[in-house]
Amino acid sequence: MVSDVLEFYPDPQLALRLWTVYVKSVDPVLKILHLPTAQSAVVATILDPKSAGSATVALTFSIYFAAVTALGHDDKNEPIELPEEKPVLLKRYKMSLDRLLMVTDLMNRPEMTALQALAIYVTCLRAHEIGRSVWVLNGLAIRLAQSIGVHRDGACLQLSPFETEMRLRLWWHLCVLDSRAPEDQGFQPTVDVMNGELRLPLNVNDNQIYPDMTSFPVESDGWTEMSFFLIQTESCRLLHPVLETQEQHSADALPDITARRKMIQEHGQYLSAKYGIPSGSGTLTDLSRIALQHITTASKKMEFVLQLREEISTQKQKGAQDDAIPDKLKPSFKLACDGLESNYVSLKEGVASRFKWFFNMYTQWYALAYVLRCLCSSPCGVETERAWTLVEELFPRGMSLHGHSAGLDDEYGHGSISRCLNLLRFQALSLRQQAQLSMATADVEIQLSSSGELCTSQLLPDIEISPPTRTTATTQGTSTLPESGQEFVADSNQNIFSSLDLSMPEIPYLPDWNAVMNGWLNDDGHSSVL
């Protein structure tokens, strides 16, 4: 099997450069490997790939795939000359990984090196595709990891301290990836990220652990190479108790929401103190500054969802049939925009440019969907200009392995959440264009009326918003839109799902999507959430 992919193996000079990119732009935010140990194996494989095992060759291909992914989003920090275009290299490395990882030997006899390769591959694949294939592959990685007990404490299995730490890194990374399933795909997570029986990896630098160590090192106080990984994991674990649904009467919802807001604030303070992230004008390293922004973004996301629940619960308690407050004036709309803006800051040049590939994967789907829903009811106005700017900046478009927008037109996209967002965006844009046209027409008619002329057809061209074709090009990529001939109902008072026939019957769970899209609560006073 290895011989089948060696023709695609990069030459030693390119391979070493890609390894350097991985160390600088991938490893700091994807702390699966132990660099000192991995480097020996990687360099040996680069020099003589024919003598390496299939798992090690797969690991190096996953490293090259990750490095080109990082370069594809920002190559200013590490400009290197590539022999071919990035999409060509990505397809080549992807095909090699598919051949090496999807084989019987891996299924029957999984090993850590191959699972590390699969975890890196699946993670970086999310930068290119948001279809269900990534979710399915991550599920495969979880099942394979469970089959060799990676989800258990290595000490209980009488494994060495070093192997125990590496298994913890791999398992918790897979858990964090899986936790995105509700928001990305509308499915419940496969694993319990709140598993209290399994500790997190130690907050240490790579030089504090080594294969022959006989005891665990003392955890460091403050920032280490593992701190970003741990902050990400702990933030993910906070999402569940804060956003989870518990069966309770709606009368208890508002006090419960207040308590959860306090949890968010205290958790942010705890993380900053634990990992030595100074507040205010304190000196921050690049990655610690990014981590602080990551905490802020996660907090704003949770605050938005809680605010939305509060508004729906309040309205339900009042028994009001119609909410007189326009969507664009509600606190939830502002908080959703705040969350999108925080996400955008993470992607700005000079702050996280080296890791832009990573943060591009963290689209704030709930906030984006809610803002688009609000823009359908209020497409114009001073309050919406900021929202439109954020939508256009953050709407998923990017380098794709298939030559189109990331995963929005894949075979799994029909009826999925990504398709719904495309439909929402199209409807909001259509309503905005109609509103702008109406205002422009009214202004011209007033001007012509004052001058004694009544005909406007000579000054205004005929503008028709026709149903889109399946794929519509944009200046930044392509968007998947409904089949030609599908009727759009431009009525902001109608239910978005019903007007666009977006019932998504193949998605069994809709965590918070009913609340975000339609303002619905379940009988227990909550929306369906993480």
Short mmCIF file of C-alpha atoms in Angstrom, two decimals:
data_model
loop_
_atom_site.label_atom_id
_atom_site.label_comp_id
_atom_site.label_asym_id
_atom_site.label_seq_id
_atom_site.Cartn_x
_atom_site.Cartn_y
_atom_site.Cartn_z
CA MET A 1 0.00 0.00 0.00
CA VAL A 2 2.85 2.42 0.78
CA SER A 3 4.36 1.84 -2.65
CA ASP A 4 1.10 3.04 -4.25
CA VAL A 5 1.51 6.55 -2.84
CA LEU A 6 5.27 7.07 -2.90
CA GLU A 7 5.01 8.59 -6.36
CA PHE A 8 3.16 11.49 -4.69
CA TYR A 9 5.71 11.91 -1.90
CA PRO A 10 7.32 15.38 -1.89
CA ASP A 11 11.04 15.72 -2.44
CA PRO A 12 13.14 16.07 0.75
CA GLN A 13 13.60 19.82 0.41
CA LEU A 14 9.86 20.51 0.06
CA ALA A 15 8.98 17.99 2.76
CA LEU A 16 11.31 19.65 5.27
CA ARG A 17 9.86 23.07 4.46
CA LEU A 18 6.33 21.78 4.96
CA TRP A 19 7.37 20.24 8.26
CA THR A 20 8.65 23.68 9.32
CA VAL A 21 5.30 25.23 8.38
CA TYR A 22 3.52 22.58 10.42
CA VAL A 23 5.67 23.30 13.47
CA LYS A 24 5.03 27.05 13.26
CA SER A 25 1.46 27.30 11.98
CA VAL A 26 -0.30 24.06 12.89
CA ASP A 27 1.21 22.43 15.98
CA PRO A 28 0.65 25.41 18.35
CA VAL A 29 -3.14 25.15 17.88
CA LEU A 30 -3.30 21.40 17.14
CA LYS A 31 -1.23 19.90 19.94
CA ILE A 32 -1.56 16.20 19.12
CA LEU A 33 2.09 15.37 18.52
CA HIS A 34 5.12 15.49 20.79
CA LEU A 35 7.41 17.46 18.51
CA PRO A 36 10.81 16.21 19.73
CA THR A 37 9.73 12.59 19.24
CA ALA A 38 7.76 13.20 16.05
CA GLN A 39 10.59 15.13 14.40
CA SER A 40 12.93 12.15 14.52
CA ALA A 41 10.37 9.92 12.81
CA VAL A 42 9.38 12.60 10.29
CA VAL A 43 12.94 13.39 9.23
CA ALA A 44 13.81 9.69 8.92
CA THR A 45 10.75 9.15 6.71
CA ILE A 46 11.56 12.18 4.58
CA LEU A 47 15.06 10.85 3.92
CA ASP A 48 13.91 7.30 3.17
CA PRO A 49 10.12 6.94 2.78
CA LYS A 50 10.44 3.46 1.26
CA SER A 51 11.72 2.08 4.56
CA ALA A 52 8.98 3.64 6.69
CA GLY A 53 5.83 1.88 7.82
CA SER A 54 2.46 2.78 6.38
CA ALA A 55 1.32 4.52 9.58
CA THR A 56 4.40 6.76 9.67
CA VAL A 57 4.06 7.58 5.98
CA ALA A 58 0.41 8.47 6.62
CA LEU A 59 1.46 10.72 9.48
CA THR A 60 3.89 12.63 7.24
CA PHE A 61 1.25 13.00 4.51
CA SER A 62 -1.18 14.39 7.10
CA ILE A 63 1.51 16.87 8.17
CA TYR A 64 2.03 17.98 4.56
CA PHE A 65 -1.75 18.26 4.05
CA ALA A 66 -2.01 20.41 7.19
CA ALA A 67 0.93 22.60 6.17
CA VAL A 68 -0.49 23.32 2.72
CA THR A 69 -3.86 24.01 4.33
CA ALA A 70 -2.22 26.62 6.57
CA LEU A 71 -0.36 28.13 3.61
CA GLY A 72 -3.60 28.25 1.63
CA HIS A 73 -5.11 30.68 4.13
CA ASP A 74 -2.03 32.75 4.83
CA ASP A 75 1.47 32.26 3.44
CA LYS A 76 2.93 35.63 4.42
CA ASN A 77 4.59 34.29 7.54
CA GLU A 78 6.18 31.35 5.77
CA PRO A 79 6.53 32.10 2.03
CA ILE A 80 7.85 29.00 0.32
CA GLU A 81 8.03 28.07 -3.32
CA LEU A 82 5.73 25.18 -4.11
CA PRO A 83 6.23 22.99 -7.17
CA GLU A 84 2.51 23.16 -8.03
CA GLU A 85 -0.62 25.04 -7.08
CA LYS A 86 -1.89 24.46 -3.54
CA PRO A 87 -5.18 22.79 -4.62
CA VAL A 88 -3.20 20.31 -6.69
CA LEU A 89 -0.97 19.40 -3.76
CA LEU A 90 -3.96 19.16 -1.41
CA LYS A 91 -5.77 16.74 -3.72
CA ARG A 92 -2.61 14.69 -4.10
CA TYR A 93 -1.98 14.43 -0.36
CA LYS A 94 -5.66 13.78 0.32
CA MET A 95 -5.73 10.92 -2.14
CA SER A 96 -2.64 9.43 -0.55
CA LEU A 97 -4.16 9.70 2.92
CA ASP A 98 -7.39 8.10 1.74
CA ARG A 99 -5.43 5.14 0.42
CA LEU A 100 -3.28 4.78 3.52
CA LEU A 101 -5.89 5.33 6.23
CA MET A 102 -8.99 3.70 4.80
CA VAL A 103 -7.56 0.20 4.67
CA THR A 104 -8.37 -3.05 6.44
CA ASP A 105 -5.21 -3.04 8.56
CA LEU A 106 -6.18 0.25 10.19
CA MET A 107 -9.71 -0.96 10.87
CA ASN A 108 -8.62 -4.25 12.40
CA ARG A 109 -5.39 -3.17 14.11
CA PRO A 110 -5.45 0.57 14.78
CA GLU A 111 -2.33 2.14 16.27
CA MET A 112 -1.55 5.54 17.75
CA THR A 113 0.53 6.84 14.85
CA ALA A 114 -2.21 6.08 12.32
CA LEU A 115 -4.86 7.60 14.61
CA GLN A 116 -2.76 10.74 15.02
CA ALA A 117 -2.52 10.97 11.23
CA LEU A 118 -6.30 10.52 10.90
CA ALA A 119 -6.98 13.16 13.58
CA ILE A 120 -4.74 15.74 11.88
CA TYR A 121 -6.28 14.92 8.50
CA VAL A 122 -9.89 15.20 9.73
CA THR A 123 -9.16 18.47 11.54
CA CYS A 124 -7.62 20.14 8.51
CA LEU A 125 -10.25 18.72 6.19
CA ARG A 126 -12.77 20.90 8.05
CA ALA A 127 -10.96 23.93 6.63
CA HIS A 128 -12.03 22.80 3.16
CA GLU A 129 -15.31 20.95 3.65
CA ILE A 130 -18.27 21.41 5.99
CA GLY A 131 -20.24 18.45 4.69
CA ARG A 132 -21.04 15.35 6.68
CA SER A 133 -18.04 13.44 5.38
CA VAL A 134 -15.85 15.23 7.94
CA TRP A 135 -18.29 14.42 10.73
CA VAL A 136 -18.37 10.77 9.65
CA LEU A 137 -14.57 10.54 9.49
CA ASN A 138 -14.27 12.02 12.98
CA GLY A 139 -16.75 9.42 14.18
CA LEU A 140 -14.57 6.75 12.63
CA ALA A 141 -11.52 8.14 14.42
CA ILE A 142 -13.44 8.11 17.73
CA ARG A 143 -14.52 4.49 17.28
CA LEU A 144 -11.01 3.37 16.35
CA ALA A 145 -9.59 5.23 19.34
CA GLN A 146 -12.13 3.60 21.64
CA SER A 147 -11.26 0.18 20.22
CA ILE A 148 -7.76 0.47 21.69
CA GLY A 149 -8.86 2.19 24.91
CA VAL A 150 -7.66 5.71 24.16
CA HIS A 151 -10.73 7.00 26.00
CA ARG A 152 -9.51 5.37 29.24
CA ASP A 153 -6.84 6.52 31.66
CA GLY A 154 -3.56 5.00 30.51
CA ALA A 155 -2.41 4.60 34.11
CA CYS A 156 -5.25 2.13 34.69
CA LEU A 157 -4.02 0.20 31.67
CA GLN A 158 -0.48 0.15 33.09
CA LEU A 159 0.85 2.30 30.26
CA SER A 160 3.88 4.57 30.62
CA PRO A 161 3.37 8.20 31.70
CA PHE A 162 4.47 9.43 28.26
CA GLU A 163 2.06 7.18 26.36
CA THR A 164 -0.71 8.12 28.77
CA GLU A 165 -0.19 11.82 28.02
CA MET A 166 -0.14 11.30 24.26
CA ARG A 167 -3.36 9.29 24.39
CA LEU A 168 -5.02 12.02 26.45
CA ARG A 169 -4.03 14.63 23.90
CA LEU A 170 -5.50 12.58 21.05
CA TRP A 171 -8.73 11.68 22.82
CA TRP A 172 -9.60 15.16 24.04
CA HIS A 173 -8.84 16.60 20.62
CA LEU A 174 -11.31 14.16 19.05
CA CYS A 175 -13.87 15.13 21.72
CA VAL A 176 -13.49 18.83 20.91
CA LEU A 177 -13.93 18.11 17.20
CA ASP A 178 -17.03 16.04 17.91
CA SER A 179 -18.53 18.80 20.06
CA ARG A 180 -18.98 20.86 16.90
CA ALA A 181 -21.46 18.29 15.51
CA PRO A 182 -24.64 19.93 16.89
CA GLU A 183 -23.88 23.34 15.43
CA ASP A 184 -22.22 22.09 12.23
CA GLN A 185 -24.51 19.21 11.34
CA GLY A 186 -27.52 19.21 13.66
CA PHE A 187 -26.55 15.94 15.35
CA GLN A 188 -25.90 15.16 18.98
CA PRO A 189 -22.23 14.60 19.95
CA THR A 190 -20.95 11.04 19.76
CA VAL A 191 -18.96 11.22 23.00
CA ASP A 192 -19.44 12.84 26.39
CA VAL A 193 -17.14 15.84 26.55
CA MET A 194 -18.03 16.21 30.23
CA ASN A 195 -16.45 12.86 31.14
CA GLY A 196 -15.33 13.51 34.70
CA GLU A 197 -13.50 10.20 35.02
CA LEU A 198 -10.79 11.15 32.53
CA ARG A 199 -8.45 14.02 33.34
CA LEU A 200 -7.20 16.55 30.81
CA PRO A 201 -3.59 16.46 29.56
CA LEU A 202 -1.00 18.20 31.70
CA ASN A 203 -0.24 21.88 31.17
CA VAL A 204 3.40 21.32 30.21
CA ASN A 205 5.83 22.06 27.39
CA ASP A 206 7.03 19.27 25.14
CA ASN A 207 10.50 19.41 26.67
CA GLN A 208 9.01 18.44 30.04
CA ILE A 209 7.95 14.98 28.86
CA TYR A 210 9.84 12.21 27.04
CA PRO A 211 9.25 8.52 26.19
CA ASP A 212 11.46 7.07 28.95
CA MET A 213 10.11 9.14 31.84
CA THR A 214 8.90 7.10 34.81
CA SER A 215 6.71 9.71 36.48
CA PHE A 216 4.56 12.64 35.47
CA PRO A 217 6.12 16.11 35.58
CA VAL A 218 4.71 18.85 37.76
CA GLU A 219 2.22 20.98 35.86
CA SER A 220 3.40 24.47 34.99
CA ASP A 221 1.72 27.56 36.35
CA GLY A 222 0.98 29.93 33.51
CA TRP A 223 1.38 29.66 29.76
CA THR A 224 2.85 26.56 28.10
CA GLU A 225 2.74 24.95 24.67
CA MET A 226 -0.34 23.00 25.83
CA SER A 227 -2.25 26.01 27.18
CA PHE A 228 -4.14 26.88 24.00
CA PHE A 229 -5.22 23.23 23.60
CA LEU A 230 -6.43 23.14 27.22
CA ILE A 231 -8.24 26.49 26.99
CA GLN A 232 -10.05 25.27 23.89
CA THR A 233 -10.99 22.02 25.62
CA GLU A 234 -12.15 23.67 28.85
CA SER A 235 -14.19 26.25 26.93
CA CYS A 236 -15.82 23.43 25.01
CA ARG A 237 -16.66 21.64 28.26
CA LEU A 238 -18.24 24.82 29.63
CA LEU A 239 -20.58 25.05 26.66
CA HIS A 240 -22.43 21.93 27.70
CA PRO A 241 -23.53 22.81 31.26
CA VAL A 242 -24.26 26.38 30.16
CA LEU A 243 -26.22 25.52 27.03
CA GLU A 244 -27.63 22.11 27.91
CA THR A 245 -31.38 21.51 28.11
CA GLN A 246 -32.82 20.25 31.36
CA GLU A 247 -36.45 19.37 31.82
CA GLN A 248 -37.91 22.15 33.87
CA HIS A 249 -40.87 24.50 33.76
CA SER A 250 -40.53 27.69 31.80
CA ALA A 251 -41.05 29.68 34.99
CA ASP A 252 -37.61 28.52 36.12
CA ALA A 253 -35.93 29.49 32.89
CA LEU A 254 -35.07 33.13 33.63
CA PRO A 255 -33.33 32.58 37.01
CA ASP A 256 -31.48 29.66 35.45
CA ILE A 257 -30.28 31.86 32.57
CA THR A 258 -28.99 34.46 35.06
CA ALA A 259 -27.00 31.79 36.90
CA ARG A 260 -25.49 30.56 33.66
CA ARG A 261 -24.44 34.08 32.69
CA LYS A 262 -22.50 34.20 35.94
CA MET A 263 -20.86 30.87 35.08
CA ILE A 264 -19.62 32.31 31.80
CA GLN A 265 -18.06 35.36 33.46
CA GLU A 266 -16.40 33.34 36.20
CA HIS A 267 -15.07 30.77 33.75
CA GLY A 268 -13.37 33.42 31.63
CA GLN A 269 -11.68 34.86 34.71
CA TYR A 270 -10.63 31.37 35.82
CA LEU A 271 -9.00 30.53 32.49
CA SER A 272 -7.12 33.82 32.31
CA ALA A 273 -5.77 33.33 35.83
CA LYS A 274 -4.92 29.64 35.42
CA TYR A 275 -2.96 30.06 32.20
CA GLY A 276 -1.33 33.37 33.03
CA ILE A 277 -3.12 35.53 30.49
CA PRO A 278 -2.84 39.14 31.75
CA SER A 279 -5.85 41.38 31.41
CA GLY A 280 -5.89 44.93 30.13
CA SER A 281 -2.61 46.17 28.68
CA GLY A 282 -0.45 43.32 29.94
CA THR A 283 2.15 41.79 27.63
CA LEU A 284 0.73 38.95 25.56
CA THR A 285 2.47 36.49 23.29
CA ASP A 286 0.84 36.00 19.90
CA LEU A 287 -0.80 32.75 20.91
CA SER A 288 -1.91 33.91 24.36
CA ARG A 289 -3.49 36.98 22.77
CA ILE A 290 -5.30 34.68 20.34
CA ALA A 291 -6.37 32.47 23.24
CA LEU A 292 -7.84 35.48 25.03
CA GLN A 293 -9.78 36.36 21.89
CA HIS A 294 -10.90 32.73 21.62
CA ILE A 295 -12.28 32.90 25.18
CA THR A 296 -14.04 36.17 24.36
CA THR A 297 -15.64 34.71 21.22
CA ALA A 298 -16.84 31.60 23.05
CA SER A 299 -18.30 33.75 25.83
CA LYS A 300 -20.15 35.99 23.40
CA LYS A 301 -21.58 32.95 21.65
CA MET A 302 -22.95 31.62 24.93
CA GLU A 303 -24.28 35.05 25.95
CA PHE A 304 -26.12 35.33 22.63
CA VAL A 305 -27.82 31.94 22.98
CA LEU A 306 -28.82 32.67 26.58
CA GLN A 307 -30.19 36.10 25.62
CA LEU A 308 -32.23 34.55 22.84
CA ARG A 309 -33.66 32.03 25.27
CA GLU A 310 -34.49 34.79 27.72
CA GLU A 311 -36.36 36.79 25.08
CA ILE A 312 -38.33 33.76 23.94
CA SER A 313 -39.09 32.69 27.53
CA THR A 314 -40.25 36.21 28.44
CA GLN A 315 -42.49 36.40 25.42
CA LYS A 316 -43.91 32.96 26.16
CA GLN A 317 -44.67 33.89 29.79
CA LYS A 318 -46.45 37.05 28.64
CA GLY A 319 -48.51 34.98 26.26
CA ALA A 320 -47.91 37.46 23.45
CA GLN A 321 -48.71 36.19 20.01
CA ASP A 322 -46.70 38.80 18.17
CA ASP A 323 -43.58 40.56 19.35
CA ALA A 324 -43.88 44.28 18.66
CA ILE A 325 -40.11 44.88 18.92
CA PRO A 326 -38.34 44.61 15.54
CA ASP A 327 -35.70 41.89 15.45
CA LYS A 328 -32.93 44.37 14.66
CA LEU A 329 -33.63 46.28 17.90
CA LYS A 330 -33.52 43.26 20.20
CA PRO A 331 -30.51 42.67 22.48
CA SER A 332 -30.11 39.20 20.96
CA PHE A 333 -29.45 40.76 17.54
CA LYS A 334 -26.73 42.98 18.98
CA LEU A 335 -25.15 40.06 20.88
CA ALA A 336 -25.21 37.90 17.76
CA CYS A 337 -23.39 40.67 15.87
CA ASP A 338 -20.95 41.03 18.79
CA GLY A 339 -20.15 37.33 18.51
CA LEU A 340 -19.61 37.56 14.76
CA GLU A 341 -17.42 40.61 15.22
CA SER A 342 -15.30 38.81 17.83
CA ASN A 343 -14.93 35.92 15.41
CA TYR A 344 -13.86 38.36 12.71
CA VAL A 345 -11.22 39.89 14.99
CA SER A 346 -9.68 36.43 15.34
CA LEU A 347 -9.19 36.37 11.59
CA LYS A 348 -7.75 39.85 11.13
CA GLU A 349 -4.29 40.33 9.70
CA GLY A 350 -1.55 40.56 12.27
CA VAL A 351 -3.51 38.97 15.10
CA ALA A 352 -3.91 35.39 14.00
CA SER A 353 -2.83 35.37 10.36
CA ARG A 354 -0.60 32.33 10.84
CA PHE A 355 -3.50 30.42 12.34
CA LYS A 356 -6.23 31.79 10.11
CA TRP A 357 -6.81 28.33 8.69
CA PHE A 358 -7.77 27.15 12.18
CA PHE A 359 -10.16 29.96 13.08
CA ASN A 360 -11.82 29.77 9.68
CA MET A 361 -13.21 26.44 10.86
CA TYR A 362 -15.05 28.08 13.77
CA THR A 363 -17.91 29.71 11.94
CA GLN A 364 -20.51 31.01 14.39
CA TRP A 365 -23.40 29.18 12.75
CA TYR A 366 -26.05 30.04 15.35
CA ALA A 367 -25.20 33.74 15.33
CA LEU A 368 -24.87 33.84 11.54
CA ALA A 369 -28.21 32.11 11.02
CA TYR A 370 -29.97 34.36 13.53
CA VAL A 371 -28.55 37.55 12.02
CA LEU A 372 -29.66 36.41 8.56
CA ARG A 373 -33.13 35.63 9.91
CA CYS A 374 -33.34 39.10 11.41
CA LEU A 375 -32.13 40.66 8.15
CA CYS A 376 -34.98 38.91 6.36
CA SER A 377 -37.46 40.78 8.54
CA SER A 378 -35.47 44.05 8.61
CA PRO A 379 -33.17 44.10 5.57
CA CYS A 380 -32.42 47.83 5.65
CA GLY A 381 -31.66 50.50 8.21
CA VAL A 382 -28.78 51.97 10.15
CA GLU A 383 -28.88 49.10 12.66
CA THR A 384 -28.38 46.49 9.93
CA GLU A 385 -25.34 47.91 8.14
CA ARG A 386 -22.91 46.42 10.66
CA ALA A 387 -24.70 43.07 10.36
CA TRP A 388 -24.49 43.04 6.56
CA THR A 389 -20.77 43.79 6.69
CA LEU A 390 -20.17 40.92 9.10
CA VAL A 391 -22.27 38.50 7.06
CA GLU A 392 -20.36 39.27 3.89
CA GLU A 393 -17.02 38.97 5.68
CA LEU A 394 -17.76 35.74 7.52
CA PHE A 395 -20.13 33.81 5.26
CA PRO A 396 -18.26 30.56 4.55
CA ARG A 397 -16.24 30.81 1.38
CA GLY A 398 -12.76 29.52 0.91
CA MET A 399 -10.32 27.27 -0.82
CA SER A 400 -11.97 23.99 -1.66
CA LEU A 401 -10.52 20.68 -2.72
CA HIS A 402 -13.22 20.50 -5.38
CA GLY A 403 -12.91 23.96 -6.86
CA HIS A 404 -15.95 25.47 -5.19
CA SER A 405 -16.88 27.01 -1.89
CA ALA A 406 -15.91 24.92 1.10
CA GLY A 407 -18.34 22.07 1.26
CA LEU A 408 -21.41 24.10 0.33
CA ASP A 409 -22.07 22.14 -2.82
CA ASP A 410 -21.03 18.65 -1.78
CA GLU A 411 -23.25 15.62 -2.12
CA TYR A 412 -24.34 15.93 1.51
CA GLY A 413 -25.24 19.61 1.25
CA HIS A 414 -28.82 19.12 0.04
CA GLY A 415 -31.16 19.81 2.94
CA SER A 416 -28.33 20.37 5.41
CA ILE A 417 -27.71 23.35 7.67
CA SER A 418 -25.25 24.85 5.21
CA ARG A 419 -27.90 24.74 2.50
CA CYS A 420 -30.38 26.45 4.80
CA LEU A 421 -27.92 29.26 5.45
CA ASN A 422 -27.42 29.76 1.73
CA LEU A 423 -31.17 29.98 1.27
CA LEU A 424 -31.47 32.43 4.16
CA ARG A 425 -28.71 34.59 2.74
CA PHE A 426 -30.33 34.64 -0.67
CA GLN A 427 -33.70 35.60 0.76
CA ALA A 428 -32.18 38.35 2.90
CA LEU A 429 -30.25 39.73 -0.07
CA SER A 430 -33.36 39.59 -2.26
CA LEU A 431 -35.45 41.43 0.31
CA ARG A 432 -32.72 44.00 0.78
CA GLN A 433 -32.48 44.59 -2.94
CA GLN A 434 -36.26 44.94 -3.21
CA ALA A 435 -36.32 47.41 -0.32
CA GLN A 436 -33.50 49.46 -1.81
CA LEU A 437 -35.22 49.46 -5.19
CA SER A 438 -38.49 50.59 -3.61
CA MET A 439 -36.74 53.44 -1.81
CA ALA A 440 -34.86 54.45 -4.95
CA THR A 441 -38.06 54.36 -7.01
CA ALA A 442 -39.88 56.47 -4.42
CA ASP A 443 -37.09 59.05 -4.40
CA VAL A 444 -37.10 59.31 -8.20
CA GLU A 445 -40.88 59.61 -8.33
CA ILE A 446 -40.75 62.43 -5.80
CA GLN A 447 -38.10 64.22 -7.83
CA LEU A 448 -39.96 63.73 -11.11
CA SER A 449 -43.25 64.75 -9.52
CA SER A 450 -41.73 67.98 -8.30
CA SER A 451 -40.45 68.69 -11.79
CA GLY A 452 -43.80 67.83 -13.40
CA GLU A 453 -42.69 64.55 -14.98
CA LEU A 454 -44.36 61.26 -14.10
CA CYS A 455 -42.51 58.64 -16.16
CA THR A 456 -39.80 56.78 -14.33
CA SER A 457 -39.17 53.99 -16.84
CA GLN A 458 -36.71 56.14 -18.77
CA LEU A 459 -34.51 56.69 -15.73
CA LEU A 460 -34.75 53.35 -13.93
CA PRO A 461 -33.83 50.10 -15.69
CA ASP A 462 -36.02 47.07 -15.23
CA ILE A 463 -34.64 45.05 -12.31
CA GLU A 464 -35.74 41.49 -11.83
CA ILE A 465 -34.63 39.19 -9.04
CA SER A 466 -34.88 35.85 -10.74
CA PRO A 467 -34.66 32.48 -8.99
CA PRO A 468 -31.01 31.45 -8.72
CA THR A 469 -29.40 28.53 -10.40
CA ARG A 470 -27.88 25.77 -8.29
CA THR A 471 -24.53 27.54 -7.94
CA THR A 472 -24.13 31.30 -8.05
CA ALA A 473 -20.70 32.87 -8.35
CA THR A 474 -19.65 35.64 -6.03
CA THR A 475 -16.58 37.81 -5.86
CA GLN A 476 -15.16 35.62 -3.11
CA GLY A 477 -16.33 32.18 -4.15
CA THR A 478 -19.54 30.34 -4.97
CA SER A 479 -22.72 29.73 -3.05
CA THR A 480 -25.08 26.85 -3.34
CA LEU A 481 -28.64 28.04 -3.90
CA PRO A 482 -31.95 26.34 -4.70
CA GLU A 483 -32.60 24.56 -7.95
CA SER A 484 -33.81 26.77 -10.75
CA GLY A 485 -37.53 27.25 -10.54
CA GLN A 486 -37.86 26.92 -6.77
CA GLU A 487 -40.17 29.64 -5.58
CA PHE A 488 -39.04 32.07 -2.93
CA VAL A 489 -41.63 33.79 -0.80
CA ALA A 490 -40.39 37.25 0.02
CA ASP A 491 -42.60 37.68 3.07
CA SER A 492 -40.69 38.56 6.23
CA ASN A 493 -43.64 37.52 8.41
CA GLN A 494 -43.62 33.95 7.23
CA ASN A 495 -41.75 31.16 8.94
CA ILE A 496 -38.37 30.84 7.24
CA PHE A 497 -38.45 27.04 7.16
CA SER A 498 -41.99 26.77 5.86
CA SER A 499 -41.61 29.42 3.17
CA LEU A 500 -38.46 27.82 1.82
CA ASP A 501 -39.47 24.22 2.56
CA LEU A 502 -36.44 23.67 4.78
CA SER A 503 -37.80 21.08 7.17
CA MET A 504 -34.52 19.11 7.00
CA PRO A 505 -36.22 15.74 7.73
CA GLU A 506 -32.96 13.80 7.55
CA ILE A 507 -31.49 15.69 10.52
CA PRO A 508 -32.88 14.09 13.70
CA TYR A 509 -31.69 16.82 16.08
CA LEU A 510 -31.92 20.56 15.73
CA PRO A 511 -29.94 21.93 18.69
CA ASP A 512 -31.06 25.50 19.16
CA TRP A 513 -31.95 25.81 15.48
CA ASN A 514 -35.67 26.13 16.14
CA ALA A 515 -34.96 29.00 18.52
CA VAL A 516 -32.46 30.65 16.18
CA MET A 517 -34.54 30.33 13.04
CA ASN A 518 -38.10 30.53 14.27
CA GLY A 519 -38.12 31.63 17.90
CA TRP A 520 -39.61 28.38 19.16
CA LEU A 521 -39.23 26.80 22.58
CA ASN A 522 -39.95 23.25 23.65
CA ASP A 523 -42.55 22.58 26.33
CA ASP A 524 -39.86 22.61 29.02
CA GLY A 525 -39.18 26.27 28.38
CA HIS A 526 -35.95 25.76 26.45
CA SER A 527 -34.96 25.35 22.87
CA SER A 528 -33.17 22.19 21.80
CA VAL A 529 -29.51 22.83 22.47
CA LEU A 530 -26.12 21.28 22.83
#
